Short mmCIF file of C-alpha atoms in Angstrom, two decimals:
data_model
loop_
_atom_site.label_atom_id
_atom_site.label_comp_id
_atom_site.label_asym_id
_atom_site.label_seq_id
_atom_site.Cartn_x
_atom_site.Cartn_y
_atom_site.Cartn_z
CA UNK A 1 -18.72 21.78 -29.40
CA UNK A 2 -17.61 18.74 -27.17
CA UNK A 3 -14.93 17.56 -29.79
CA UNK A 4 -13.64 21.57 -30.03
CA UNK A 5 -13.57 21.81 -26.37
CA UNK A 6 -11.65 18.71 -26.12
CA UNK A 7 -9.05 19.63 -28.55
CA UNK A 8 -8.87 23.05 -26.66
CA UNK A 9 -8.31 21.31 -23.24
CA UNK A 10 -6.02 18.92 -24.66
CA UNK A 11 -3.79 21.92 -26.12
CA UNK A 12 -4.22 23.55 -22.83
CA UNK A 13 -2.59 20.22 -21.18
CA UNK A 14 0.40 20.27 -23.38
CA UNK A 15 0.97 24.25 -22.72
CA UNK A 16 0.93 23.70 -19.01
CA UNK A 17 4.57 22.51 -18.17
CA UNK A 18 4.95 23.95 -14.88
CA UNK A 19 4.46 22.97 -11.31
CA UNK A 20 1.69 24.50 -9.02
CA UNK A 21 1.90 23.04 -5.76
CA UNK A 22 3.23 19.74 -4.05
CA UNK A 23 -0.19 18.19 -3.70
CA UNK A 24 -0.64 17.85 -7.61
CA UNK A 25 1.94 14.94 -7.43
CA UNK A 26 2.05 13.84 -3.75
CA UNK A 27 -1.50 13.38 -2.94
CA UNK A 28 -2.60 11.81 -6.32
CA UNK A 29 0.20 10.37 -8.91
CA UNK A 30 2.75 9.42 -6.17
CA UNK A 31 0.40 7.48 -4.33
CA UNK A 32 -1.13 5.78 -7.47
CA UNK A 33 2.21 4.77 -8.29
CA UNK A 34 2.97 3.21 -5.22
CA UNK A 35 -0.54 1.42 -5.23
CA UNK A 36 0.26 -0.27 -8.91
CA UNK A 37 4.39 -0.62 -8.83
CA UNK A 38 4.83 -1.25 -5.04
CA UNK A 39 7.41 -4.07 -4.98
CA UNK A 40 10.82 -4.87 -2.99
CA UNK A 41 14.01 -4.25 -4.11
CA UNK A 42 16.65 -5.82 -2.12
CA UNK A 43 19.37 -4.84 -4.35
CA UNK A 44 18.90 -1.00 -3.84
CA UNK A 45 17.48 -1.90 -0.17
CA UNK A 46 13.97 -0.21 -1.35
CA UNK A 47 11.07 -1.73 0.22
CA UNK A 48 8.44 0.51 -1.25
CA UNK A 49 8.72 1.87 -4.73
CA UNK A 50 6.96 4.86 -3.98
CA UNK A 51 6.49 7.27 -1.05
CA UNK A 52 3.43 8.07 1.09
CA UNK A 53 3.54 11.41 3.00
CA UNK A 54 2.66 11.91 6.65
CA UNK A 55 -1.37 12.84 5.68
CA UNK A 56 -1.59 8.83 4.50
CA UNK A 57 0.04 7.52 7.75
CA UNK A 58 -2.19 9.77 9.60
CA UNK A 59 -5.22 8.77 7.62
CA UNK A 60 -6.12 12.34 6.58
CA UNK A 61 -6.10 11.09 2.85
CA UNK A 62 -8.59 8.78 0.99
CA UNK A 63 -7.57 6.41 -1.78
CA UNK A 64 -10.81 7.23 -4.01
CA UNK A 65 -9.03 9.86 -6.01
CA UNK A 66 -5.80 8.12 -6.49
CA UNK A 67 -7.49 4.93 -7.32
CA UNK A 68 -8.30 6.84 -10.68
CA UNK A 69 -4.91 7.34 -11.81
CA UNK A 70 -3.87 3.83 -10.31
CA UNK A 71 -6.31 2.73 -12.61
CA UNK A 72 -4.78 4.36 -15.54
CA UNK A 73 -1.33 3.18 -14.46
CA UNK A 74 -2.42 -0.51 -14.32
CA UNK A 75 -3.96 -0.53 -17.61
CA UNK A 76 -0.75 1.01 -19.04
CA UNK A 77 1.37 -1.62 -17.22
CA UNK A 78 -0.85 -4.51 -18.48
CA UNK A 79 -0.49 -3.24 -21.99
CA UNK A 80 3.40 -3.00 -21.40
CA UNK A 81 3.24 0.72 -21.99
CA UNK A 82 4.06 1.79 -18.63
CA UNK A 83 6.93 4.43 -20.13
CA UNK A 84 7.56 7.47 -17.70
CA UNK A 85 6.20 10.03 -20.17
CA UNK A 86 3.07 7.98 -20.60
CA UNK A 87 2.69 7.86 -16.88
CA UNK A 88 3.07 11.52 -16.57
CA UNK A 89 0.74 12.95 -19.31
CA UNK A 90 -1.91 10.23 -19.54
CA UNK A 91 -3.41 11.39 -16.19
CA UNK A 92 -3.03 14.96 -16.97
CA UNK A 93 -4.85 13.96 -20.76
CA UNK A 94 -7.63 12.53 -18.58
CA UNK A 95 -8.07 15.59 -16.47
CA UNK A 96 -8.15 17.60 -19.96
CA UNK A 97 -11.09 15.49 -21.08
CA UNK A 98 -13.05 15.73 -17.89
CA UNK A 99 -12.23 19.48 -17.74
CA UNK A 100 -13.67 19.74 -21.47
CA UNK A 101 -17.12 17.80 -20.45
CA UNK A 102 -17.17 20.23 -17.38
CA UNK A 103 -17.00 23.25 -19.84
CA UNK A 104 -19.49 22.03 -22.06
CA UNK A 105 -22.18 21.19 -19.00
CA UNK A 106 -21.60 24.81 -17.78
CA UNK A 107 -22.55 25.92 -21.43
CA UNK A 108 -25.67 23.53 -21.41
CA UNK A 109 -26.77 24.75 -18.07
CA UNK A 110 -26.65 28.38 -18.85
CA UNK A 111 -28.40 27.52 -22.27
CA UNK A 112 -31.08 26.05 -20.46
CA UNK A 113 -31.51 28.79 -17.86
CA UNK A 114 -31.08 31.68 -20.52
CA UNK A 115 -30.35 31.23 -24.13
CA UNK A 116 -27.68 30.15 -26.57
CA UNK A 117 -26.35 33.82 -26.64
CA UNK A 118 -25.60 33.88 -22.80
CA UNK A 119 -24.56 30.48 -22.80
CA UNK A 120 -21.95 31.31 -25.56
CA UNK A 121 -20.73 34.26 -23.31
CA UNK A 122 -20.28 32.22 -20.33
CA UNK A 123 -18.44 29.56 -22.15
CA UNK A 124 -15.84 32.20 -23.56
CA UNK A 125 -15.35 33.52 -20.29
CA UNK A 126 -14.65 30.03 -18.93
CA UNK A 127 -12.04 29.40 -21.79
CA UNK A 128 -10.69 32.82 -21.28
CA UNK A 129 -10.01 32.47 -17.67
CA UNK A 130 -6.22 32.30 -17.07
CA UNK A 131 -6.30 30.57 -13.86
CA UNK A 132 -8.76 27.74 -15.14
CA UNK A 133 -6.31 27.18 -17.86
CA UNK A 134 -3.40 27.09 -15.40
CA UNK A 135 -5.44 24.55 -13.23
CA UNK A 136 -8.14 22.48 -14.99
CA UNK A 137 -5.66 19.93 -16.44
CA UNK A 138 -3.70 19.11 -13.22
CA UNK A 139 -4.00 16.06 -10.70
CA UNK A 140 -5.06 18.19 -7.98
CA UNK A 141 -7.79 17.25 -5.69
CA UNK A 142 -9.07 20.90 -6.10
CA UNK A 143 -9.22 20.44 -9.96
CA UNK A 144 -11.48 17.55 -9.51
CA UNK A 145 -13.64 19.09 -6.99
CA UNK A 146 -14.29 22.02 -9.38
CA UNK A 147 -15.13 19.70 -12.24
CA UNK A 148 -17.70 17.59 -9.98
CA UNK A 149 -18.94 21.00 -8.77
CA UNK A 150 -19.80 21.93 -12.40
CA UNK A 151 -21.38 18.57 -13.14
CA UNK A 152 -23.41 18.74 -9.91
CA UNK A 153 -24.50 22.35 -10.70
CA UNK A 154 -25.84 21.17 -14.23
CA UNK A 155 -28.32 19.07 -12.50
CA UNK A 156 -29.00 21.47 -9.60
CA UNK A 157 -32.99 22.19 -9.52
CA UNK A 158 -32.98 25.75 -10.21
CA UNK A 159 -36.17 27.66 -11.29
CA UNK A 160 -36.40 27.61 -15.11
CA UNK A 161 -34.14 24.68 -15.49
CA UNK A 162 -35.33 21.09 -17.02
CA UNK A 163 -32.17 19.36 -16.31
CA UNK A 164 -32.71 19.23 -12.50
CA UNK A 165 -32.12 16.06 -10.94
CA UNK A 166 -31.81 15.60 -6.82
CA UNK A 167 -30.56 12.23 -6.98
CA UNK A 168 -27.89 13.02 -9.63
CA UNK A 169 -26.60 16.20 -8.11
CA UNK A 170 -26.40 14.87 -4.73
CA UNK A 171 -24.44 11.86 -5.74
CA UNK A 172 -21.77 14.14 -7.35
CA UNK A 173 -21.79 16.35 -4.44
CA UNK A 174 -21.19 13.38 -2.18
CA UNK A 175 -18.37 12.17 -4.59
CA UNK A 176 -16.84 15.59 -4.25
CA UNK A 177 -16.83 15.70 -0.53
CA UNK A 178 -15.09 12.06 -0.73
CA UNK A 179 -12.43 13.38 -2.66
CA UNK A 180 -12.05 16.75 -0.96
CA UNK A 181 -14.27 17.13 2.33
CA UNK A 182 -14.04 20.74 2.13
CA UNK A 183 -16.41 20.50 -0.79
CA UNK A 184 -19.14 20.25 1.82
CA UNK A 185 -18.42 24.24 2.69
CA UNK A 186 -19.39 25.14 -1.07
CA UNK A 187 -22.56 23.38 -1.00
CA UNK A 188 -24.19 24.20 2.33
CA UNK A 189 -26.01 27.27 0.98
CA UNK A 190 -27.13 25.46 -2.45
CA UNK A 191 -28.50 22.20 -0.58
CA UNK A 192 -30.02 24.14 2.16
CA UNK A 193 -31.70 26.59 -0.33
CA UNK A 194 -32.77 23.53 -2.39
CA UNK A 195 -34.43 22.15 0.85
CA UNK A 196 -36.28 25.26 1.70
CA UNK A 197 -37.83 25.60 -1.96
CA UNK A 198 -38.36 21.78 -2.12
CA UNK A 199 -42.16 20.91 -1.45
CA UNK A 200 -41.68 17.41 -0.67
CA UNK A 201 -39.06 17.50 1.77
CA UNK A 202 -39.48 13.95 3.10
CA UNK A 203 -38.91 12.71 -0.35
CA UNK A 204 -35.63 14.92 -0.66
CA UNK A 205 -34.32 13.50 2.57
CA UNK A 206 -35.07 9.88 1.44
CA UNK A 207 -33.23 10.56 -1.44
CA UNK A 208 -30.23 12.00 0.47
CA UNK A 209 -29.98 9.08 2.64
CA UNK A 210 -29.21 6.05 0.21
CA UNK A 211 -27.01 8.44 -2.05
CA UNK A 212 -24.71 9.42 1.17
CA UNK A 213 -24.94 5.61 2.34
CA UNK A 214 -23.70 4.40 -0.89
CA UNK A 215 -21.19 7.06 -1.56
CA UNK A 216 -19.64 7.14 2.09
CA UNK A 217 -19.68 3.12 2.00
CA UNK A 218 -17.73 2.78 -1.10
CA UNK A 219 -15.31 5.09 0.03
CA UNK A 220 -14.74 3.29 3.38
CA UNK A 221 -14.37 0.13 1.68
CA UNK A 222 -11.74 1.59 -0.76
CA UNK A 223 -10.02 3.17 2.08
CA UNK A 224 -10.15 -0.17 4.20
CA UNK A 225 -8.82 -2.26 1.37
CA UNK A 226 -5.62 0.02 1.08
CA UNK A 227 -5.12 1.36 4.70
CA UNK A 228 -5.55 -2.18 6.03
CA UNK A 229 -8.12 -0.77 8.57
CA UNK A 230 -11.18 1.20 8.88
CA UNK A 231 -10.48 4.82 8.45
CA UNK A 232 -12.90 7.79 8.09
CA UNK A 233 -10.64 9.93 6.29
CA UNK A 234 -13.31 12.69 5.72
CA UNK A 235 -13.48 13.47 9.35
CA UNK A 236 -9.87 13.21 9.91
CA UNK A 237 -9.33 15.69 7.13
CA UNK A 238 -11.93 18.14 8.53
CA UNK A 239 -10.69 17.60 12.23
CA UNK A 240 -7.17 18.52 11.12
CA UNK A 241 -7.70 21.46 8.61
CA UNK A 242 -10.95 22.98 10.22
CA UNK A 243 -11.14 22.16 13.95
CA UNK A 244 -7.32 22.06 15.01
CA UNK A 245 -6.52 24.60 12.29
CA UNK A 246 -2.93 22.96 11.99
CA UNK A 247 -2.45 23.87 8.25
CA UNK A 248 -0.93 27.16 9.90
CA UNK A 249 2.19 24.72 9.82
CA UNK A 250 2.19 25.49 6.12
CA UNK A 251 1.93 29.46 6.57
CA UNK A 252 -1.07 31.90 7.70
CA UNK A 253 -2.58 34.90 6.01
CA UNK A 254 -4.58 37.79 7.03
CA UNK A 255 -8.58 36.98 7.43
CA UNK A 256 -9.23 39.32 4.44
CA UNK A 257 -6.56 37.68 1.99
CA UNK A 258 -9.23 36.03 -0.17
CA UNK A 259 -10.99 39.14 -0.44
CA UNK A 260 -7.81 41.31 -0.97
CA UNK A 261 -5.59 38.98 -3.05
CA UNK A 262 -7.18 35.51 -3.72
CA UNK A 263 -10.27 36.16 -5.42
CA UNK A 264 -9.18 39.27 -7.58
CA UNK A 265 -6.12 37.27 -8.64
CA UNK A 266 -7.81 33.96 -9.73
CA UNK A 267 -10.39 36.29 -11.31
CA UNK A 268 -7.95 38.49 -12.87
CA UNK A 269 -9.33 40.97 -15.60
CA UNK A 270 -12.71 39.00 -15.35
CA UNK A 271 -13.25 40.88 -12.04
CA UNK A 272 -15.06 44.09 -13.25
CA UNK A 273 -17.13 41.70 -15.49
CA UNK A 274 -17.98 39.54 -12.47
CA UNK A 275 -19.28 42.66 -10.40
CA UNK A 276 -21.21 44.10 -13.29
CA UNK A 277 -22.72 40.70 -13.77
CA UNK A 278 -23.94 40.23 -9.94
CA UNK A 279 -25.44 43.55 -10.40
CA UNK A 280 -27.47 42.62 -13.67
CA UNK A 281 -28.01 39.03 -13.05
CA UNK A 282 -31.79 37.74 -12.02
CA UNK A 283 -32.74 37.06 -8.73
CA UNK A 284 -32.77 33.29 -9.27
CA UNK A 285 -28.69 33.62 -9.34
CA UNK A 286 -28.58 35.03 -5.94
CA UNK A 287 -27.83 31.49 -4.54
CA UNK A 288 -24.92 31.39 -6.89
CA UNK A 289 -23.48 34.55 -5.23
CA UNK A 290 -24.51 33.58 -1.95
CA UNK A 291 -22.59 30.18 -2.31
CA UNK A 292 -19.46 32.26 -3.66
CA UNK A 293 -19.32 34.74 -0.74
CA UNK A 294 -20.17 31.95 2.12
CA UNK A 295 -17.18 29.61 0.44
CA UNK A 296 -14.63 32.68 0.46
CA UNK A 297 -15.85 33.80 4.15
CA UNK A 298 -15.67 30.25 5.75
CA UNK A 299 -12.11 29.82 4.12
CA UNK A 300 -11.22 33.30 5.37
CA UNK A 301 -11.72 32.02 8.83
CA UNK A 302 -8.79 29.61 8.37
CA UNK A 303 -5.46 30.78 8.90
CA UNK A 304 -3.64 28.74 6.09
CA UNK A 305 -4.82 30.12 2.70
CA UNK A 306 -4.10 29.21 -1.06
CA UNK A 307 -5.40 30.35 -4.43
CA UNK A 308 -6.38 26.73 -5.26
CA UNK A 309 -8.69 26.35 -2.16
CA UNK A 310 -11.22 28.56 -3.65
CA UNK A 311 -10.85 27.43 -7.18
CA UNK A 312 -14.28 25.60 -7.33
CA UNK A 313 -16.07 28.99 -6.74
CA UNK A 314 -14.43 29.96 -10.34
CA UNK A 315 -17.02 28.41 -12.55
CA UNK A 316 -20.15 30.35 -10.60
CA UNK A 317 -18.23 33.79 -10.96
CA UNK A 318 -17.96 32.92 -14.75
CA UNK A 319 -21.72 32.81 -14.93
CA UNK A 320 -22.14 36.32 -13.90
CA UNK A 321 -19.13 37.10 -16.10
CA UNK A 322 -20.94 35.80 -19.01
CA UNK A 323 -24.01 37.36 -17.91
CA UNK A 324 -21.97 40.85 -18.12
CA UNK A 325 -20.56 40.28 -21.45
CA UNK A 326 -23.79 39.42 -22.80
CA UNK A 327 -25.47 42.70 -22.00
CA UNK A 328 -22.41 44.86 -23.00
CA UNK A 329 -24.03 44.30 -26.64
CA UNK A 330 -22.17 47.41 -28.70
CA UNK A 331 -18.96 46.90 -26.52
CA UNK A 332 -19.17 43.19 -26.47
CA UNK A 333 -16.63 42.38 -28.99
CA UNK A 334 -14.00 44.94 -27.64
CA UNK A 335 -14.75 43.59 -24.32
CA UNK A 336 -14.35 39.82 -25.45
CA UNK A 337 -10.82 41.11 -27.31
CA UNK A 338 -9.83 42.63 -23.85
CA UNK A 339 -10.58 39.25 -21.84
CA UNK A 340 -8.71 37.08 -24.28
CA UNK A 341 -5.60 39.03 -24.54
CA UNK A 342 -5.31 40.09 -21.02
CA UNK A 343 -5.62 36.53 -19.88
CA UNK A 344 -3.44 35.07 -22.79
CA UNK A 345 -0.09 36.33 -21.31
CA UNK A 346 -0.66 35.34 -17.70
CA UNK A 347 -1.79 32.04 -19.11
CA UNK A 348 1.08 31.12 -21.02
CA UNK A 349 3.52 32.62 -18.65
CA UNK A 350 2.33 30.54 -15.66
CA UNK A 351 1.74 27.50 -17.81
CA UNK A 352 5.16 27.64 -19.78
CA UNK A 353 7.69 29.51 -17.51
CA UNK A 354 7.10 30.42 -13.95
CA UNK A 355 8.02 27.24 -11.79
CA UNK A 356 9.07 24.88 -14.34
CA UNK A 357 12.20 23.70 -13.10
CA UNK A 358 10.77 21.38 -10.54
CA UNK A 359 9.49 19.41 -13.54
CA UNK A 360 12.20 19.95 -15.99
CA UNK A 361 14.85 18.57 -13.61
CA UNK A 362 13.02 15.06 -13.63
CA UNK A 363 14.39 14.72 -17.00
CA UNK A 364 17.82 14.46 -15.67
CA UNK A 365 17.04 12.14 -13.00
CA UNK A 366 15.26 9.87 -15.51
CA UNK A 367 18.50 9.57 -17.41
CA UNK A 368 20.09 8.00 -14.50
CA UNK A 369 17.49 4.90 -14.97
CA UNK A 370 19.27 4.44 -18.19
CA UNK A 371 22.69 4.47 -17.28
CA UNK A 372 24.69 1.30 -16.45
CA UNK A 373 25.58 2.24 -12.99
CA UNK A 374 21.85 2.87 -11.72
CA UNK A 375 22.30 0.44 -9.01
CA UNK A 376 25.06 2.61 -7.46
CA UNK A 377 23.29 6.11 -8.38
CA UNK A 378 21.23 7.95 -5.50
CA UNK A 379 19.63 11.24 -5.55
CA UNK A 380 19.18 13.57 -2.45
CA UNK A 381 16.71 16.66 -3.14
CA UNK A 382 18.11 19.49 -1.11
CA UNK A 383 15.17 21.61 -1.44
CA UNK A 384 12.22 22.65 0.48
CA UNK A 385 10.24 19.20 1.03
CA UNK A 386 8.17 18.08 -1.79
CA UNK A 387 9.60 20.58 -4.24
CA UNK A 388 9.65 18.20 -7.13
CA UNK A 389 7.64 14.94 -7.83
CA UNK A 390 9.21 11.53 -6.87
CA UNK A 391 8.81 8.00 -8.47
CA UNK A 392 5.75 9.03 -10.55
CA UNK A 393 8.14 11.10 -12.70
CA UNK A 394 11.05 8.73 -12.50
CA UNK A 395 9.80 5.43 -12.66
CA UNK A 396 12.55 3.19 -11.94
CA UNK A 397 13.74 2.12 -8.36
CA UNK A 398 16.59 4.79 -7.90
CA UNK A 399 17.43 5.48 -4.42
CA UNK A 400 15.90 8.70 -3.61
CA UNK A 401 15.74 11.05 -0.69
CA UNK A 402 14.49 14.47 0.21
CA UNK A 403 14.21 16.78 3.32
CA UNK A 404 11.32 15.71 5.32
CA UNK A 405 8.90 18.35 7.08
CA UNK A 406 5.97 16.52 8.65
CA UNK A 407 4.07 18.79 11.20
CA UNK A 408 4.36 17.92 14.95
CA UNK A 409 0.84 16.02 15.73
CA UNK A 410 1.91 15.64 19.47
CA UNK A 411 1.71 19.41 20.76
CA UNK A 412 5.59 19.67 20.94
CA UNK A 413 6.11 23.39 20.66
CA UNK A 414 9.88 23.08 20.26
CA UNK A 415 9.41 20.58 17.24
CA UNK A 416 11.60 21.60 14.28
CA UNK A 417 11.30 19.59 11.09
CA UNK A 418 14.26 18.19 9.28
CA UNK A 419 14.00 20.88 6.19
CA UNK A 420 13.99 23.78 8.99
CA UNK A 421 17.38 22.06 10.85
CA UNK A 422 18.92 21.82 7.40
CA UNK A 423 18.32 25.23 6.30
CA UNK A 424 19.31 26.70 9.71
CA UNK A 425 22.77 25.52 8.92
CA UNK A 426 23.14 23.71 5.77
CA UNK A 427 27.03 23.12 5.76
CA UNK A 428 26.99 21.90 9.13
CA UNK A 429 24.03 19.56 8.49
CA UNK A 430 25.78 18.09 5.61
CA UNK A 431 29.05 17.42 7.38
CA UNK A 432 27.22 15.65 9.97
CA UNK A 433 24.86 13.61 8.01
CA UNK A 434 27.57 12.52 5.60
CA UNK A 435 30.39 11.99 8.13
CA UNK A 436 31.70 9.07 6.10
CA UNK A 437 32.03 9.32 2.26
CA UNK A 438 30.40 5.92 1.58
CA UNK A 439 27.25 7.51 2.87
CA UNK A 440 27.29 10.47 0.31
CA UNK A 441 24.80 10.30 -2.78
CA UNK A 442 25.97 10.26 -6.29
CA UNK A 443 23.72 13.33 -7.25
CA UNK A 444 22.78 16.48 -5.07
CA UNK A 445 19.76 18.60 -6.52
CA UNK A 446 19.32 22.19 -5.00
CA UNK A 447 18.10 25.37 -5.50
CA UNK A 448 20.78 28.35 -6.84
CA UNK A 449 20.62 30.23 -3.37
CA UNK A 450 22.13 27.29 -1.74
CA UNK A 451 25.43 26.88 -3.86
CA UNK A 452 27.35 29.48 -2.21
CA UNK A 453 26.75 28.39 1.20
CA UNK A 454 27.62 24.79 0.62
CA UNK A 455 30.24 25.26 -1.81
CA UNK A 456 33.08 24.15 0.33
CA UNK A 457 31.28 20.81 0.93
CA UNK A 458 30.75 20.44 -2.80
CA UNK A 459 34.42 20.97 -3.53
CA UNK A 460 35.70 18.84 -0.77
CA UNK A 461 33.56 15.72 -1.51
CA UNK A 462 34.41 15.88 -5.28
CA UNK A 463 30.91 17.00 -6.69
CA UNK A 464 30.82 18.88 -9.80
CA UNK A 465 27.95 20.82 -11.66
CA UNK A 466 26.23 18.87 -14.32
CA UNK A 467 23.11 20.60 -15.10
CA UNK A 468 21.55 24.11 -14.69
CA UNK A 469 17.74 24.28 -14.78
CA UNK A 470 15.78 27.57 -14.83
CA UNK A 471 12.88 27.77 -12.42
CA UNK A 472 11.51 31.01 -11.91
CA UNK A 473 12.04 34.83 -12.43
CA UNK A 474 10.71 35.67 -8.97
CA UNK A 475 12.94 33.81 -6.56
CA UNK A 476 11.94 34.05 -2.73
CA UNK A 477 13.31 32.71 0.30
CA UNK A 478 14.54 29.21 0.12
CA UNK A 479 13.68 28.95 -3.89
CA UNK A 480 16.13 30.32 -6.48
CA UNK A 481 16.00 31.22 -9.96
CA UNK A 482 17.67 27.93 -11.32
CA UNK A 483 18.07 24.28 -9.96
CA UNK A 484 21.62 22.80 -9.80
CA UNK A 485 22.45 19.15 -10.53
CA UNK A 486 25.60 18.04 -9.09
CA UNK A 487 26.90 14.83 -9.45
CA UNK A 488 30.05 13.14 -7.49
CA UNK A 489 32.92 12.48 -9.94
CA UNK A 490 33.49 8.82 -10.69
CA UNK A 491 36.81 8.66 -9.47
CA UNK A 492 35.33 10.05 -5.95
CA UNK A 493 33.11 6.87 -5.89
#
């Protein structure tokens, strides 16, 4: 089963060639690339061959997760195989293998709790899920949190399970919290329920203390090495996102969004099976449902909401979906066919078509690394900030720049970031920023919606369109259907 699942998730990996959210690169691969390939380049006046976002300057992110990818990059470097394509795909393949192990662990858990038939139904629902297909091989902290949640769940001491191990599941929960501190939300009801049912409560507490100390201590030491000072990133992360609720800088949604849009969208056509399974499932599974409802409720209290935030509850939902499918009996084949076909289209569309331009355009920039005038080349991304990956997908010290958008942490209510200033008057901003032709980048990258507004600047400064890259069928706001690559004519340089 494991070999088959690894093969399926490897295929899954290669059939997901679109971008999801910036954190997929900027909080993992970009950090890892900087950790391994950080050096000074005096010729190009690049002091850091990489870039860290504002979260790292303020100690909101930890190095434990990027260290996994940095290890992969270092191994490739030592083997002299640090080709840009390998740097892009090997981390994704590592996530695919972890996803496969998680799928098999979920199967084994249900097999121990129920039987092989129910386990197969849960396994099928897990593999069918379009959102799992879309997310499980990405280098997001949410993806790793979900994998670790399944691993921890397989050792969670439930009635009827012979796989329960307090030390193992608590260690995995602690690791998930280190990688993404909000993982604590999902595990509060589960750990509390375990504590109430545990007869030897003192032993459980004594187990928790060393596990917590070792995990937190290791995380602190890793961050001390790379930050150069003692930083408790988990506390900073929770303070920023939960206590100060500064995530609203990136948008806000109504309180009910996860119930009316978030959960229904990521469940997709699994939704009726999930509801049916909740009705049918035995009482011992109520803790799973409680964990789902509790997590969605807590996240609903925060203004900034995203689909990926509730991705870790999806495996719990698949248990109920599988339970429903198993009890359909005469309708099971028809229901399974419906699930497979109804998830196939969104999985392939979101994985191969929607928002693929952000990655495809990087191949045009990679070509600049092979050109003889690399030292003179420079790239400016005139896009909503972090729209594309950066050095992890180029892997050569080109001069690159993008519009900045860090939030204001000083309480300045009149603060406007660089990206907002640019989009309020693109033409005026460009003329002011590049008042001298010697300051002009050799290449400009931007969404198609911007072209008409800055066309006079492009003509006057001698830029010509060299590539048109499809991005999405659903343009919105500052994001257009296409990404354009403009190059300054050689005779103008």
